[in-house]
Amino acid sequence: MPGVRDTLQCSFTACRVGFRKCWQWVQCHKPIVFVIQEQYNVLCLGLSGAGKSTLLAQLVDEPLTETEPTTGFNMKTLPVKNVVISIKELGGSRKVQPFWDHYFENKNAIVFVVDASSNEQELISARDVLKTVFTDARLKGKPCLIIGTHSDLDCAKKVEELETVFQPIMQSRKWRVYCCSALERIQVTGALEALIDLMLINNN
Ligand SMILES: Nc1nc2c(ncn2[C@@H]2O[C@H](COP(=O)(O)OP(=O)(O)OP(=O)(O)O)[C@@H](O)[C@H]2O)c(=O)[nH]1
Ligand SMILES: [Mg+2]
């Protein structure tokens, strides 16, 4: 009875997505009588195709359909440990980059996503884009997590190689590199933990 099984599977998926969305809403809008959790606002940037939308979809356990390039922004809010993290991805295409600075206000951290299987020149281009972002006073001193995606590919650069590329623009900023495959949920969860650690270190 494949038809019945498919219908049941669809209903189960719909319930799961619905429940998650309700839970996220409660986390973000719960009445004042509940304990108010601290919220961290994170900006997620990177060149087009780096894997930002894929990472965010994994974080909230959404199915990985073939993602379209993000033309505006894409926001995900999720409770982690004792805090709520709200991550805003901005599309990375050259057309969208000039509008990034409209979203720099009140951010606790920057996540910069790079395709770690890129060649040297592409990595330098990505670094130059981040360097320009860092010139904005609103992001001064904000911690930065570099996420190198595509680590499932043999040619992907390792953490140390990406550290060498990005070190020259970091100055006294708290930062670190985390490499993962955005297609692997467990690895992506590790990136989120690295981000929280970085924000907590920056607060202390
Ligand atoms: N093999 C592999 N493919 C990945 C990985 N991360 C992303 N992709 C693929 O790369 C393509 C682009 O990913 P997106 O998540 O849309 O990239 P993006 O950074 O959101 O791009 P824009 O929205 O255009 O800025 C998709 O086909 C993903 O499936 C990864 O870690 N490994
Ligand atoms: Mg995207």
PDB file of C-alpha atoms and ligand atoms in Angstrom:
ATOM      1  CA  MET A   1       0.000   0.000   0.000  1.00  0.00           C
ATOM      2  CA  PRO A   2       2.530   2.581  -1.110  1.00  0.00           C
ATOM      3  CA  GLY A   3      -0.139   5.299  -1.481  1.00  0.00           C
ATOM      4  CA  VAL A   4      -1.209   5.046   2.171  1.00  0.00           C
ATOM      5  CA  ARG A   5       2.412   4.928   3.324  1.00  0.00           C
ATOM      6  CA  ASP A   6       3.266   8.052   1.308  1.00  0.00           C
ATOM      7  CA  THR A   7       0.246   9.877   2.733  1.00  0.00           C
ATOM      8  CA  LEU A   8       1.230   8.883   6.284  1.00  0.00           C
ATOM      9  CA  GLN A   9       4.811   9.976   5.675  1.00  0.00           C
ATOM     10  CA  CYS A  10       3.658  13.358   4.312  1.00  0.00           C
ATOM     11  CA  SER A  11       1.329  13.858   7.311  1.00  0.00           C
ATOM     12  CA  PHE A  12       4.120  12.979   9.728  1.00  0.00           C
ATOM     13  CA  THR A  13       6.528  15.415   8.054  1.00  0.00           C
ATOM     14  CA  ALA A  14       3.877  18.168   8.064  1.00  0.00           C
ATOM     15  CA  CYS A  15       3.190  17.583  11.794  1.00  0.00           C
ATOM     16  CA  ARG A  16       6.905  17.659  12.609  1.00  0.00           C
ATOM     17  CA  VAL A  17       7.459  20.913  10.682  1.00  0.00           C
ATOM     18  CA  GLY A  18       4.325  22.438  12.260  1.00  0.00           C
ATOM     19  CA  PHE A  19       5.413  21.447  15.759  1.00  0.00           C
ATOM     20  CA  ARG A  20       8.893  22.874  15.220  1.00  0.00           C
ATOM     21  CA  LYS A  21       7.527  26.164  13.905  1.00  0.00           C
ATOM     22  CA  CYS A  22       5.166  26.433  16.951  1.00  0.00           C
ATOM     23  CA  TRP A  23       8.054  25.708  19.295  1.00  0.00           C
ATOM     24  CA  GLN A  24      10.242  28.323  17.628  1.00  0.00           C
ATOM     25  CA  TRP A  25       7.379  30.831  17.890  1.00  0.00           C
ATOM     26  CA  VAL A  26       6.873  30.074  21.583  1.00  0.00           C
ATOM     27  CA  GLN A  27      10.621  30.485  22.147  1.00  0.00           C
ATOM     28  CA  CYS A  28      10.599  33.882  20.473  1.00  0.00           C
ATOM     29  CA  HIS A  29       7.247  35.294  21.637  1.00  0.00           C
ATOM     30  CA  LYS A  30       6.556  33.617  24.947  1.00  0.00           C
ATOM     31  CA  PRO A  31       4.765  35.785  27.480  1.00  0.00           C
ATOM     32  CA  ILE A  32       6.726  37.731  30.055  1.00  0.00           C
ATOM     33  CA  VAL A  33       5.697  35.301  32.833  1.00  0.00           C
ATOM     34  CA  PHE A  34       8.064  32.761  31.293  1.00  0.00           C
ATOM     35  CA  VAL A  35      11.784  33.099  31.861  1.00  0.00           C
ATOM     36  CA  ILE A  36      13.068  35.451  29.186  1.00  0.00           C
ATOM     37  CA  GLN A  37      15.997  33.890  27.378  1.00  0.00           C
ATOM     38  CA  GLU A  38      18.888  35.879  26.048  1.00  0.00           C
ATOM     39  CA  GLN A  39      18.762  36.311  22.274  1.00  0.00           C
ATOM     40  CA  TYR A  40      21.846  36.494  20.074  1.00  0.00           C
ATOM     41  CA  ASN A  41      21.549  38.022  16.620  1.00  0.00           C
ATOM     42  CA  VAL A  42      23.968  36.611  14.097  1.00  0.00           C
ATOM     43  CA  LEU A  43      24.724  37.798  10.582  1.00  0.00           C
ATOM     44  CA  CYS A  44      25.492  35.035   8.071  1.00  0.00           C
ATOM     45  CA  LEU A  45      27.452  36.197   5.028  1.00  0.00           C
ATOM     46  CA  GLY A  46      29.528  34.644   2.266  1.00  0.00           C
ATOM     47  CA  LEU A  47      29.784  34.485  -1.501  1.00  0.00           C
ATOM     48  CA  SER A  48      26.976  32.959  -3.523  1.00  0.00           C
ATOM     49  CA  GLY A  49      27.004  29.162  -3.464  1.00  0.00           C
ATOM     50  CA  ALA A  50      29.119  28.947  -0.299  1.00  0.00           C
ATOM     51  CA  GLY A  51      26.418  26.911   1.429  1.00  0.00           C
ATOM     52  CA  LYS A  52      24.698  29.404   3.778  1.00  0.00           C
ATOM     53  CA  SER A  53      21.111  28.371   3.041  1.00  0.00           C
ATOM     54  CA  THR A  54      22.067  24.702   3.188  1.00  0.00           C
ATOM     55  CA  LEU A  55      23.668  25.200   6.620  1.00  0.00           C
ATOM     56  CA  LEU A  56      20.643  27.052   7.958  1.00  0.00           C
ATOM     57  CA  ALA A  57      18.221  24.461   6.602  1.00  0.00           C
ATOM     58  CA  GLN A  58      20.230  21.770   8.401  1.00  0.00           C
ATOM     59  CA  LEU A  59      20.202  23.718  11.639  1.00  0.00           C
ATOM     60  CA  VAL A  60      16.405  23.802  11.766  1.00  0.00           C
ATOM     61  CA  ASP A  61      16.063  20.302  10.329  1.00  0.00           C
ATOM     62  CA  GLU A  62      14.372  21.354   7.110  1.00  0.00           C
ATOM     63  CA  PRO A  63      14.564  19.035   4.110  1.00  0.00           C
ATOM     64  CA  LEU A  64      17.503  19.857   1.826  1.00  0.00           C
ATOM     65  CA  THR A  65      15.721  20.595  -1.391  1.00  0.00           C
ATOM     66  CA  GLU A  66      17.770  22.107  -4.229  1.00  0.00           C
ATOM     67  CA  THR A  67      18.134  25.634  -2.858  1.00  0.00           C
ATOM     68  CA  GLU A  68      17.741  28.712  -5.043  1.00  0.00           C
ATOM     69  CA  PRO A  69      20.277  31.534  -4.579  1.00  0.00           C
ATOM     70  CA  THR A  70      18.995  33.813  -1.812  1.00  0.00           C
ATOM     71  CA  THR A  71      17.893  37.127  -3.282  1.00  0.00           C
ATOM     72  CA  GLY A  72      16.970  38.951  -0.070  1.00  0.00           C
ATOM     73  CA  PHE A  73      17.491  37.502   3.374  1.00  0.00           C
ATOM     74  CA  ASN A  74      16.682  34.214   5.024  1.00  0.00           C
ATOM     75  CA  MET A  75      16.253  34.115   8.785  1.00  0.00           C
ATOM     76  CA  LYS A  76      16.167  31.167  11.165  1.00  0.00           C
ATOM     77  CA  THR A  77      15.581  31.381  14.907  1.00  0.00           C
ATOM     78  CA  LEU A  78      16.347  28.472  17.144  1.00  0.00           C
ATOM     79  CA  PRO A  79      16.713  27.777  20.840  1.00  0.00           C
ATOM     80  CA  VAL A  80      20.096  26.366  21.848  1.00  0.00           C
ATOM     81  CA  LYS A  81      21.079  25.555  25.416  1.00  0.00           C
ATOM     82  CA  ASN A  82      19.895  28.563  27.455  1.00  0.00           C
ATOM     83  CA  VAL A  83      19.794  31.102  24.633  1.00  0.00           C
ATOM     84  CA  VAL A  84      17.876  31.857  21.471  1.00  0.00           C
ATOM     85  CA  ILE A  85      19.949  32.334  18.333  1.00  0.00           C
ATOM     86  CA  SER A  86      18.557  34.266  15.428  1.00  0.00           C
ATOM     87  CA  ILE A  87      20.654  33.875  12.273  1.00  0.00           C
ATOM     88  CA  LYS A  88      20.066  36.082   9.258  1.00  0.00           C
ATOM     89  CA  GLU A  89      21.557  34.953   5.947  1.00  0.00           C
ATOM     90  CA  LEU A  90      22.004  37.595   3.271  1.00  0.00           C
ATOM     91  CA  GLY A  91      22.274  36.476  -0.345  1.00  0.00           C
ATOM     92  CA  GLY A  92      25.893  36.446  -1.505  1.00  0.00           C
ATOM     93  CA  SER A  93      25.587  37.456  -5.150  1.00  0.00           C
ATOM     94  CA  ARG A  94      27.310  40.629  -6.383  1.00  0.00           C
ATOM     95  CA  LYS A  95      23.857  42.183  -6.895  1.00  0.00           C
ATOM     96  CA  VAL A  96      22.878  41.653  -3.256  1.00  0.00           C
ATOM     97  CA  GLN A  97      26.238  42.459  -1.581  1.00  0.00           C
ATOM     98  CA  PRO A  98      25.744  46.277  -1.820  1.00  0.00           C
ATOM     99  CA  PHE A  99      22.679  45.896   0.454  1.00  0.00           C
ATOM    100  CA  TRP A 100      24.437  43.895   3.182  1.00  0.00           C
ATOM    101  CA  ASP A 101      25.170  46.967   5.262  1.00  0.00           C
ATOM    102  CA  HIS A 102      21.443  47.565   5.804  1.00  0.00           C
ATOM    103  CA  TYR A 103      21.603  44.622   8.227  1.00  0.00           C
ATOM    104  CA  PHE A 104      24.727  45.383  10.279  1.00  0.00           C
ATOM    105  CA  GLU A 105      22.910  46.975  13.248  1.00  0.00           C
ATOM    106  CA  ASN A 106      22.703  45.114  16.592  1.00  0.00           C
ATOM    107  CA  LYS A 107      24.547  41.956  15.648  1.00  0.00           C
ATOM    108  CA  ASN A 108      26.352  39.814  18.219  1.00  0.00           C
ATOM    109  CA  ALA A 109      28.487  37.858  15.770  1.00  0.00           C
ATOM    110  CA  ILE A 110      29.288  37.248  12.128  1.00  0.00           C
ATOM    111  CA  VAL A 111      29.280  33.839  10.483  1.00  0.00           C
ATOM    112  CA  PHE A 112      31.199  33.955   7.216  1.00  0.00           C
ATOM    113  CA  VAL A 113      30.681  30.883   5.049  1.00  0.00           C
ATOM    114  CA  VAL A 114      33.252  29.874   2.429  1.00  0.00           C
ATOM    115  CA  ASP A 115      33.279  26.970   0.037  1.00  0.00           C
ATOM    116  CA  ALA A 116      36.467  25.283   1.258  1.00  0.00           C
ATOM    117  CA  SER A 117      36.840  23.500  -2.087  1.00  0.00           C
ATOM    118  CA  SER A 118      37.438  26.875  -3.785  1.00  0.00           C
ATOM    119  CA  ASN A 119      40.827  27.628  -5.297  1.00  0.00           C
ATOM    120  CA  GLU A 120      43.306  30.119  -3.779  1.00  0.00           C
ATOM    121  CA  GLN A 121      42.076  33.025  -5.887  1.00  0.00           C
ATOM    122  CA  GLU A 122      38.443  32.445  -4.960  1.00  0.00           C
ATOM    123  CA  LEU A 123      39.360  32.248  -1.280  1.00  0.00           C
ATOM    124  CA  ILE A 124      41.248  35.533  -1.518  1.00  0.00           C
ATOM    125  CA  SER A 125      38.188  37.115  -3.203  1.00  0.00           C
ATOM    126  CA  ALA A 126      36.003  35.866  -0.348  1.00  0.00           C
ATOM    127  CA  ARG A 127      38.483  37.243   2.182  1.00  0.00           C
ATOM    128  CA  ASP A 128      38.497  40.651   0.442  1.00  0.00           C
ATOM    129  CA  VAL A 129      34.708  40.790   0.670  1.00  0.00           C
ATOM    130  CA  LEU A 130      34.875  40.048   4.412  1.00  0.00           C
ATOM    131  CA  LYS A 131      37.635  42.632   4.846  1.00  0.00           C
ATOM    132  CA  THR A 132      35.301  45.286   3.408  1.00  0.00           C
ATOM    133  CA  VAL A 133      32.519  44.165   5.756  1.00  0.00           C
ATOM    134  CA  PHE A 134      34.878  44.578   8.724  1.00  0.00           C
ATOM    135  CA  THR A 135      35.437  48.247   7.892  1.00  0.00           C
ATOM    136  CA  ASP A 136      31.918  49.030   9.136  1.00  0.00           C
ATOM    137  CA  ALA A 137      32.025  50.490  12.654  1.00  0.00           C
ATOM    138  CA  ARG A 138      28.874  48.616  13.706  1.00  0.00           C
ATOM    139  CA  LEU A 139      30.728  45.312  13.365  1.00  0.00           C
ATOM    140  CA  LYS A 140      33.860  46.459  15.168  1.00  0.00           C
ATOM    141  CA  GLY A 141      35.014  43.821  17.663  1.00  0.00           C
ATOM    142  CA  LYS A 142      32.186  41.399  16.828  1.00  0.00           C
ATOM    143  CA  PRO A 143      33.386  37.790  16.897  1.00  0.00           C
ATOM    144  CA  CYS A 144      33.575  35.961  13.583  1.00  0.00           C
ATOM    145  CA  LEU A 145      33.171  32.271  12.841  1.00  0.00           C
ATOM    146  CA  ILE A 146      34.498  31.208   9.448  1.00  0.00           C
ATOM    147  CA  ILE A 147      32.663  28.079   8.308  1.00  0.00           C
ATOM    148  CA  GLY A 148      34.417  26.183   5.540  1.00  0.00           C
ATOM    149  CA  THR A 149      31.810  24.021   3.807  1.00  0.00           C
ATOM    150  CA  HIS A 150      32.195  21.209   1.236  1.00  0.00           C
ATOM    151  CA  SER A 151      34.594  19.283   3.494  1.00  0.00           C
ATOM    152  CA  ASP A 152      33.043  16.130   1.981  1.00  0.00           C
ATOM    153  CA  LEU A 153      35.035  16.915  -1.190  1.00  0.00           C
ATOM    154  CA  ASP A 154      38.644  15.705  -1.394  1.00  0.00           C
ATOM    155  CA  CYS A 155      39.942  19.061  -2.591  1.00  0.00           C
ATOM    156  CA  ALA A 156      38.468  20.977   0.376  1.00  0.00           C
ATOM    157  CA  LYS A 157      40.941  23.043   2.383  1.00  0.00           C
ATOM    158  CA  LYS A 158      41.544  22.107   6.011  1.00  0.00           C
ATOM    159  CA  VAL A 159      41.091  24.341   9.058  1.00  0.00           C
ATOM    160  CA  GLU A 160      44.783  25.353   9.161  1.00  0.00           C
ATOM    161  CA  GLU A 161      44.763  26.364   5.486  1.00  0.00           C
ATOM    162  CA  LEU A 162      41.707  28.579   5.940  1.00  0.00           C
ATOM    163  CA  GLU A 163      43.274  30.073   9.086  1.00  0.00           C
ATOM    164  CA  THR A 164      46.282  31.101   7.017  1.00  0.00           C
ATOM    165  CA  VAL A 165      44.025  32.775   4.436  1.00  0.00           C
ATOM    166  CA  PHE A 166      41.873  34.724   6.920  1.00  0.00           C
ATOM    167  CA  GLN A 167      44.379  35.545   9.684  1.00  0.00           C
ATOM    168  CA  PRO A 168      45.657  38.773   8.010  1.00  0.00           C
ATOM    169  CA  ILE A 169      42.273  40.539   8.275  1.00  0.00           C
ATOM    170  CA  MET A 170      41.292  39.512  11.817  1.00  0.00           C
ATOM    171  CA  GLN A 171      43.527  41.784  13.951  1.00  0.00           C
ATOM    172  CA  SER A 172      42.319  41.635  17.579  1.00  0.00           C
ATOM    173  CA  ARG A 173      38.907  40.169  16.729  1.00  0.00           C
ATOM    174  CA  LYS A 174      37.878  36.868  18.375  1.00  0.00           C
ATOM    175  CA  TRP A 175      37.535  34.342  15.586  1.00  0.00           C
ATOM    176  CA  ARG A 176      37.931  30.738  14.602  1.00  0.00           C
ATOM    177  CA  VAL A 177      37.536  28.410  11.628  1.00  0.00           C
ATOM    178  CA  TYR A 178      35.207  25.426  11.579  1.00  0.00           C
ATOM    179  CA  CYS A 179      35.112  23.039   8.611  1.00  0.00           C
ATOM    180  CA  CYS A 180      32.168  20.788   7.828  1.00  0.00           C
ATOM    181  CA  SER A 181      29.988  19.356   5.159  1.00  0.00           C
ATOM    182  CA  ALA A 182      26.775  21.381   5.133  1.00  0.00           C
ATOM    183  CA  LEU A 183      25.076  18.196   3.984  1.00  0.00           C
ATOM    184  CA  GLU A 184      25.786  16.487   7.334  1.00  0.00           C
ATOM    185  CA  ARG A 185      23.506  17.616  10.138  1.00  0.00           C
ATOM    186  CA  ILE A 186      25.767  16.444  12.976  1.00  0.00           C
ATOM    187  CA  GLN A 187      28.710  18.422  11.602  1.00  0.00           C
ATOM    188  CA  VAL A 188      26.532  21.515  11.182  1.00  0.00           C
ATOM    189  CA  THR A 189      25.386  21.238  14.797  1.00  0.00           C
ATOM    190  CA  GLY A 190      29.075  21.335  15.762  1.00  0.00           C
ATOM    191  CA  ALA A 191      29.392  24.642  13.906  1.00  0.00           C
ATOM    192  CA  LEU A 192      26.561  26.078  15.985  1.00  0.00           C
ATOM    193  CA  GLU A 193      28.299  25.024  19.204  1.00  0.00           C
ATOM    194  CA  ALA A 194      31.515  26.660  17.987  1.00  0.00           C
ATOM    195  CA  LEU A 195      29.542  29.852  17.335  1.00  0.00           C
ATOM    196  CA  ILE A 196      28.025  29.896  20.821  1.00  0.00           C
ATOM    197  CA  ASP A 197      31.427  29.300  22.436  1.00  0.00           C
ATOM    198  CA  LEU A 198      32.885  32.170  20.430  1.00  0.00           C
ATOM    199  CA  MET A 199      30.110  34.562  21.506  1.00  0.00           C
ATOM    200  CA  LEU A 200      30.444  33.531  25.152  1.00  0.00           C
ATOM    201  CA  ILE A 201      34.245  34.001  25.061  1.00  0.00           C
ATOM    202  CA  ASN A 202      33.700  37.443  23.535  1.00  0.00           C
ATOM    203  CA  ASN A 203      31.273  38.397  26.332  1.00  0.00           C
ATOM    204  CA  ASN A 204      33.735  37.478  29.088  1.00  0.00           C
TER     205      ASN A 204
HETATM  206  N1  LIG B   1      28.964  18.717  -1.535  1.00  0.00           N
HETATM  207  C1  LIG B   1      28.535  19.780  -0.847  1.00  0.00           C
HETATM  208  N2  LIG B   1      27.640  20.614  -1.422  1.00  0.00           N
HETATM  209  C2  LIG B   1      27.224  21.688  -0.692  1.00  0.00           C
HETATM  210  C3  LIG B   1      27.702  21.941   0.606  1.00  0.00           C
HETATM  211  N3  LIG B   1      27.125  23.084   1.057  1.00  0.00           N
HETATM  212  C4  LIG B   1      26.330  23.516   0.069  1.00  0.00           C
HETATM  213  N4  LIG B   1      26.372  22.686  -0.988  1.00  0.00           N
HETATM  214  C5  LIG B   1      25.660  22.859  -2.271  1.00  0.00           C
HETATM  215  O1  LIG B   1      26.042  24.110  -2.816  1.00  0.00           O
HETATM  216  C6  LIG B   1      24.956  24.711  -3.509  1.00  0.00           C
HETATM  217  C7  LIG B   1      24.748  26.143  -3.032  1.00  0.00           C
HETATM  218  O2  LIG B   1      24.363  26.121  -1.669  1.00  0.00           O
HETATM  219  P1  LIG B   1      23.497  27.290  -1.001  1.00  0.00           P
HETATM  220  O3  LIG B   1      23.267  26.873   0.418  1.00  0.00           O
HETATM  221  O4  LIG B   1      22.318  27.659  -1.800  1.00  0.00           O
HETATM  222  O5  LIG B   1      24.534  28.516  -1.063  1.00  0.00           O
HETATM  223  P2  LIG B   1      24.324  30.006  -0.487  1.00  0.00           P
HETATM  224  O6  LIG B   1      25.576  30.372   0.221  1.00  0.00           O
HETATM  225  O7  LIG B   1      23.074  30.088   0.313  1.00  0.00           O
HETATM  226  O8  LIG B   1      24.214  30.878  -1.815  1.00  0.00           O
HETATM  227  P3  LIG B   1      23.448  32.304  -2.010  1.00  0.00           P
HETATM  228  O9  LIG B   1      22.124  32.218  -1.365  1.00  0.00           O
HETATM  229  O10 LIG B   1      23.373  32.466  -3.496  1.00  0.00           O
HETATM  230  O11 LIG B   1      24.315  33.356  -1.398  1.00  0.00           O
HETATM  231  C8  LIG B   1      23.735  23.795  -3.274  1.00  0.00           C
HETATM  232  O12 LIG B   1      23.564  22.984  -4.402  1.00  0.00           O
HETATM  233  C9  LIG B   1      24.151  22.948  -2.074  1.00  0.00           C
HETATM  234  O13 LIG B   1      23.568  21.659  -2.084  1.00  0.00           O
HETATM  235  C10 LIG B   1      28.652  21.021   1.190  1.00  0.00           C
HETATM  236  O14 LIG B   1      29.144  21.157   2.317  1.00  0.00           O
HETATM  237  N5  LIG B   1      29.032  19.967   0.407  1.00  0.00           N
HETATM  238 MG    MG B   2      21.350  31.223   0.167  1.00  0.00          MG
END
